[in-house]
């Protein structure tokens, strides 16, 4: 069984299409949230996602913000503008789909969550933050998104601190029996680890590997659409540098 791992699509159809082409042979898909927000094609990305085989998807903060399930007073002005514009693009049926997304999901012994545990919308950006998530995890593996940074953390059983490993240029994780893992496949639609290529993963359950890959996409087309939609320039500019 193989799963495509996707997160933080953020309404970027060009990036999403490039990733789906690279994932055309997986058996099923796991989505770690933030389908929409920032990009110019929220409705199309959501429909495309929902058509994927065996999809299991958890809610991200932007998914919930667009349907009034998340307080946006802490969002920066760019994110807030995107939330308001995005909410207007969704049909009632899409709004209700997003409103009903779960905060966590379980598959093959792993847990899916957008941000962290026990706070589903918290961030894992350091070994200290990873430690809190490891302590709250029911099993040995968590797949997370939210930071838009492809990386993983591993920790031996016991009291050792976690190790943080970057996957900004891709790479494979061999899942060992004696370690626990928090794995972030990076962002499809708005990478922030300095690599502008769309990021995603492939989890091969039997082979016990997670491979993170990067695929280039038509950044200029996605940027032009963000401009035509009247969304803040910053949201388009950052796609060039992946920050
Ligand atoms: Zn996000």
Coordinates of C-alpha atoms and ligand atoms in Angstrom, one line a residue:
X1 CA 0.0 0.0 0.0
X2 CA 1.4 3.4 -0.9
X3 CA 0.0 6.8 0.1
X4 CA 0.6 10.2 -1.4
X5 CA 1.3 12.7 1.4
X6 CA 0.2 16.2 0.6
X7 CA -0.2 19.3 2.7
X8 CA -0.7 23.0 2.4
X9 CA -2.0 23.1 -1.2
X10 CA -3.3 26.6 -0.4
X11 CA -5.3 27.0 -3.6
X12 CA -2.3 26.7 -5.9
X13 CA -3.6 24.7 -8.7
X14 CA -0.4 24.8 -10.8
X15 CA 1.6 23.3 -7.9
X16 CA -1.1 20.8 -7.1
X17 CA -1.3 19.5 -10.7
X18 CA 2.4 19.1 -10.8
X19 CA 2.4 17.1 -7.6
X20 CA -0.6 14.9 -8.7
X21 CA 1.2 14.1 -11.9
X22 CA 4.2 12.9 -9.9
X23 CA 1.9 10.9 -7.6
X24 CA -0.1 9.1 -10.3
X25 CA 0.8 5.6 -9.2
X26 CA 0.0 5.8 -5.5
X27 CA -2.9 3.8 -4.1
X28 CA -4.5 6.5 -1.9
X29 CA -4.0 10.0 -0.6
X30 CA -3.5 11.6 2.8
X31 CA -3.9 15.3 3.1
X32 CA -2.7 17.3 6.1
X33 CA -4.8 20.4 5.7
X34 CA -4.7 23.9 4.4
X35 CA -6.3 23.0 1.1
X36 CA -7.2 26.7 0.6
X37 CA -6.1 30.2 1.5
X38 CA -3.4 32.3 -0.2
X39 CA -3.7 30.9 -3.8
X40 CA -6.2 31.9 -6.6
X41 CA -7.9 28.5 -7.1
X42 CA -9.4 27.4 -3.8
X43 CA -12.6 25.9 -5.2
X44 CA -10.8 24.0 -8.0
X45 CA -8.2 22.6 -5.7
X46 CA -10.8 21.4 -3.2
X47 CA -12.8 19.6 -5.9
X48 CA -9.6 18.0 -7.3
X49 CA -8.6 16.9 -3.9
X50 CA -12.0 15.3 -3.1
X51 CA -11.8 13.3 -6.3
X52 CA -8.6 11.5 -5.2
X53 CA -8.8 7.8 -4.4
X54 CA -9.0 6.7 -0.8
X55 CA -8.6 10.3 0.4
X56 CA -8.2 10.9 4.2
X57 CA -8.0 14.6 5.0
X58 CA -7.7 16.6 8.2
X59 CA -8.5 20.3 8.7
X60 CA -5.9 23.1 8.6
X61 CA -6.3 26.5 10.2
X62 CA -7.0 28.1 6.8
X63 CA -9.7 25.6 6.0
X64 CA -11.4 26.3 9.2
X65 CA -10.8 30.1 9.0
X66 CA -12.6 30.3 5.7
X67 CA -15.7 28.7 7.2
X68 CA -15.8 30.6 10.5
X69 CA -14.5 27.7 12.6
X70 CA -11.2 29.4 13.5
X71 CA -10.4 32.9 15.0
X72 CA -8.4 34.9 12.5
X73 CA -7.5 37.8 14.8
X74 CA -4.0 36.3 15.0
X75 CA -3.6 36.1 11.2
X76 CA -1.3 38.6 9.6
X77 CA -3.0 41.1 7.2
X78 CA -2.1 39.1 4.1
X79 CA -3.5 35.9 5.5
X80 CA -6.6 37.7 6.6
X81 CA -7.2 39.2 3.2
X82 CA -6.8 35.8 1.6
X83 CA -9.2 34.2 4.1
X84 CA -11.9 36.7 3.3
X85 CA -11.4 36.5 -0.5
X86 CA -11.3 32.7 -0.3
X87 CA -14.5 32.3 1.7
X88 CA -16.4 34.1 -1.2
X89 CA -15.1 31.6 -3.8
X90 CA -16.6 28.5 -2.1
X91 CA -20.0 27.0 -2.7
X92 CA -22.3 26.2 0.3
X93 CA -21.5 22.5 -0.2
X94 CA -17.8 23.1 -0.2
X95 CA -18.1 25.2 2.9
X96 CA -20.0 22.4 4.7
X97 CA -17.3 19.9 3.6
X98 CA -14.6 22.0 5.2
X99 CA -16.6 22.7 8.3
X100 CA -16.9 18.9 8.9
X101 CA -13.2 18.0 8.4
X102 CA -11.8 16.2 11.4
X103 CA -8.8 17.6 13.3
X104 CA -7.0 14.3 13.4
X105 CA -7.3 11.0 11.6
X106 CA -5.7 7.6 12.0
X107 CA -4.3 5.3 9.3
X108 CA -2.0 2.2 9.4
X109 CA -1.0 3.1 13.0
X110 CA 0.0 6.7 12.1
X111 CA -1.8 9.9 13.1
X112 CA -2.5 12.7 10.7
X113 CA -2.7 16.3 12.1
X114 CA -2.2 19.7 10.6
X115 CA 0.0 21.3 13.3
X116 CA 0.9 19.3 16.3
X117 CA -0.4 17.5 19.4
X118 CA -2.1 18.1 21.8
X119 CA -2.8 21.5 20.1
X120 CA -3.8 20.5 16.5
X121 CA -3.0 24.0 15.3
X122 CA 0.3 24.4 17.2
X123 CA 3.6 24.4 15.4
X124 CA 6.5 21.9 15.3
X125 CA 9.6 23.9 14.3
X126 CA 12.2 22.7 16.8
X127 CA 13.2 19.6 18.7
X128 CA 11.6 21.2 21.8
X129 CA 8.2 21.5 20.1
X130 CA 8.6 18.1 18.6
X131 CA 9.1 16.7 22.0
X132 CA 5.7 17.9 23.2
X133 CA 4.1 16.3 20.1
X134 CA 5.9 13.0 20.7
X135 CA 4.7 13.0 24.3
X136 CA 1.1 13.5 23.1
X137 CA 1.2 11.0 20.2
X138 CA -0.7 7.7 20.6
X139 CA 1.5 5.7 18.3
X140 CA 5.0 5.8 16.7
X141 CA 4.4 8.0 13.6
X142 CA 2.7 11.4 13.0
X143 CA 2.4 13.1 9.7
X144 CA 2.1 16.9 10.0
X145 CA 2.0 20.0 7.9
X146 CA 1.4 23.7 8.8
X147 CA 5.0 25.0 8.8
X148 CA 5.5 24.5 5.0
X149 CA 9.0 23.1 5.7
X150 CA 9.8 19.6 4.6
X151 CA 11.6 17.8 7.5
X152 CA 11.3 15.1 10.0
X153 CA 12.1 14.5 13.7
X154 CA 13.0 11.1 15.1
X155 CA 13.3 10.1 18.7
X156 CA 14.4 6.8 20.4
X157 CA 12.1 5.3 23.0
X158 CA 13.0 6.8 26.4
X159 CA 14.1 10.2 27.4
X160 CA 16.5 11.3 24.6
X161 CA 15.7 14.6 22.8
X162 CA 14.4 14.4 19.2
X163 CA 16.7 14.9 16.2
X164 CA 15.6 17.3 13.5
X165 CA 16.5 16.5 9.9
X166 CA 15.8 18.8 6.9
X167 CA 14.3 17.4 3.7
X168 CA 14.3 20.7 1.8
X169 CA 15.8 19.1 -1.3
X170 CA 13.9 15.8 -0.8
X171 CA 15.1 12.6 0.7
X172 CA 14.1 9.2 2.1
X173 CA 13.2 8.3 5.7
X174 CA 13.6 4.6 6.6
X175 CA 11.2 3.9 9.4
X176 CA 12.9 1.9 12.1
X177 CA 11.2 -0.2 14.7
X178 CA 13.2 1.4 17.6
X179 CA 12.4 5.0 16.7
X180 CA 9.3 7.2 16.6
X181 CA 8.8 9.8 13.9
X182 CA 7.1 13.2 13.1
X183 CA 7.2 13.7 9.4
X184 CA 6.3 16.9 7.5
X185 CA 6.1 16.5 3.7
X186 CA 6.4 20.2 3.2
X187 CA 4.0 22.4 1.3
X188 CA 2.5 21.8 -2.1
X189 CA 1.4 25.3 -2.8
X190 CA 3.6 27.7 -0.8
X191 CA 6.9 26.2 0.2
X192 CA 8.8 28.1 2.9
X193 CA 12.1 26.2 3.2
X194 CA 13.9 28.1 0.6
X195 CA 13.1 25.7 -2.2
X196 CA 10.3 27.0 -4.4
X197 CA 9.5 23.6 -5.9
X198 CA 6.3 22.0 -4.8
X199 CA 6.9 19.4 -2.0
X200 CA 5.1 16.1 -1.3
X201 CA 5.8 12.6 0.0
X202 CA 5.2 8.9 -0.7
X203 CA 4.7 6.5 2.2
X204 CA 5.2 2.9 1.3
X205 CA 3.7 1.0 4.3
X206 CA 5.2 -2.4 3.5
X207 CA 8.7 -1.1 2.5
X208 CA 8.6 1.1 5.7
X209 CA 9.9 4.2 3.8
X210 CA 8.7 7.7 3.4
X211 CA 10.2 9.5 0.4
X212 CA 10.0 13.3 0.2
X213 CA 10.2 14.8 -3.3
X214 CA 10.2 18.2 -5.0
X215 CA 8.7 19.0 -8.3
X216 CA 8.9 22.3 -10.3
X217 CA 5.7 23.9 -11.5
X218 CA 4.5 26.9 -13.4
X219 CA 5.1 29.5 -10.7
X220 CA 4.6 32.5 -13.0
X221 CA 1.1 31.3 -13.9
X222 CA 0.1 30.8 -10.3
X223 CA 1.5 34.3 -9.6
X224 CA -0.4 35.9 -12.4
X225 CA -3.7 34.4 -11.1
X226 CA -3.0 35.7 -7.6
X227 CA -2.5 39.2 -9.2
X228 CA -5.7 39.0 -11.2
X229 CA -7.7 37.9 -8.1
X230 CA -6.6 41.1 -6.4
X231 CA -4.9 39.1 -3.6
X232 CA -1.8 40.8 -1.9
X233 CA 1.4 40.9 -4.0
X234 CA 3.3 39.4 -1.1
X235 CA 1.4 36.1 -1.5
X236 CA 2.6 35.9 -5.1
X237 CA 6.2 37.2 -4.6
X238 CA 7.0 34.6 -1.9
X239 CA 6.4 31.8 -4.4
X240 CA 9.5 32.8 -6.4
X241 CA 11.9 32.2 -3.5
X242 CA 10.0 29.6 -1.5
X243 CA 9.9 31.7 1.7
Ligands
LIG1 ZN1 -0.5 26.4 5.5

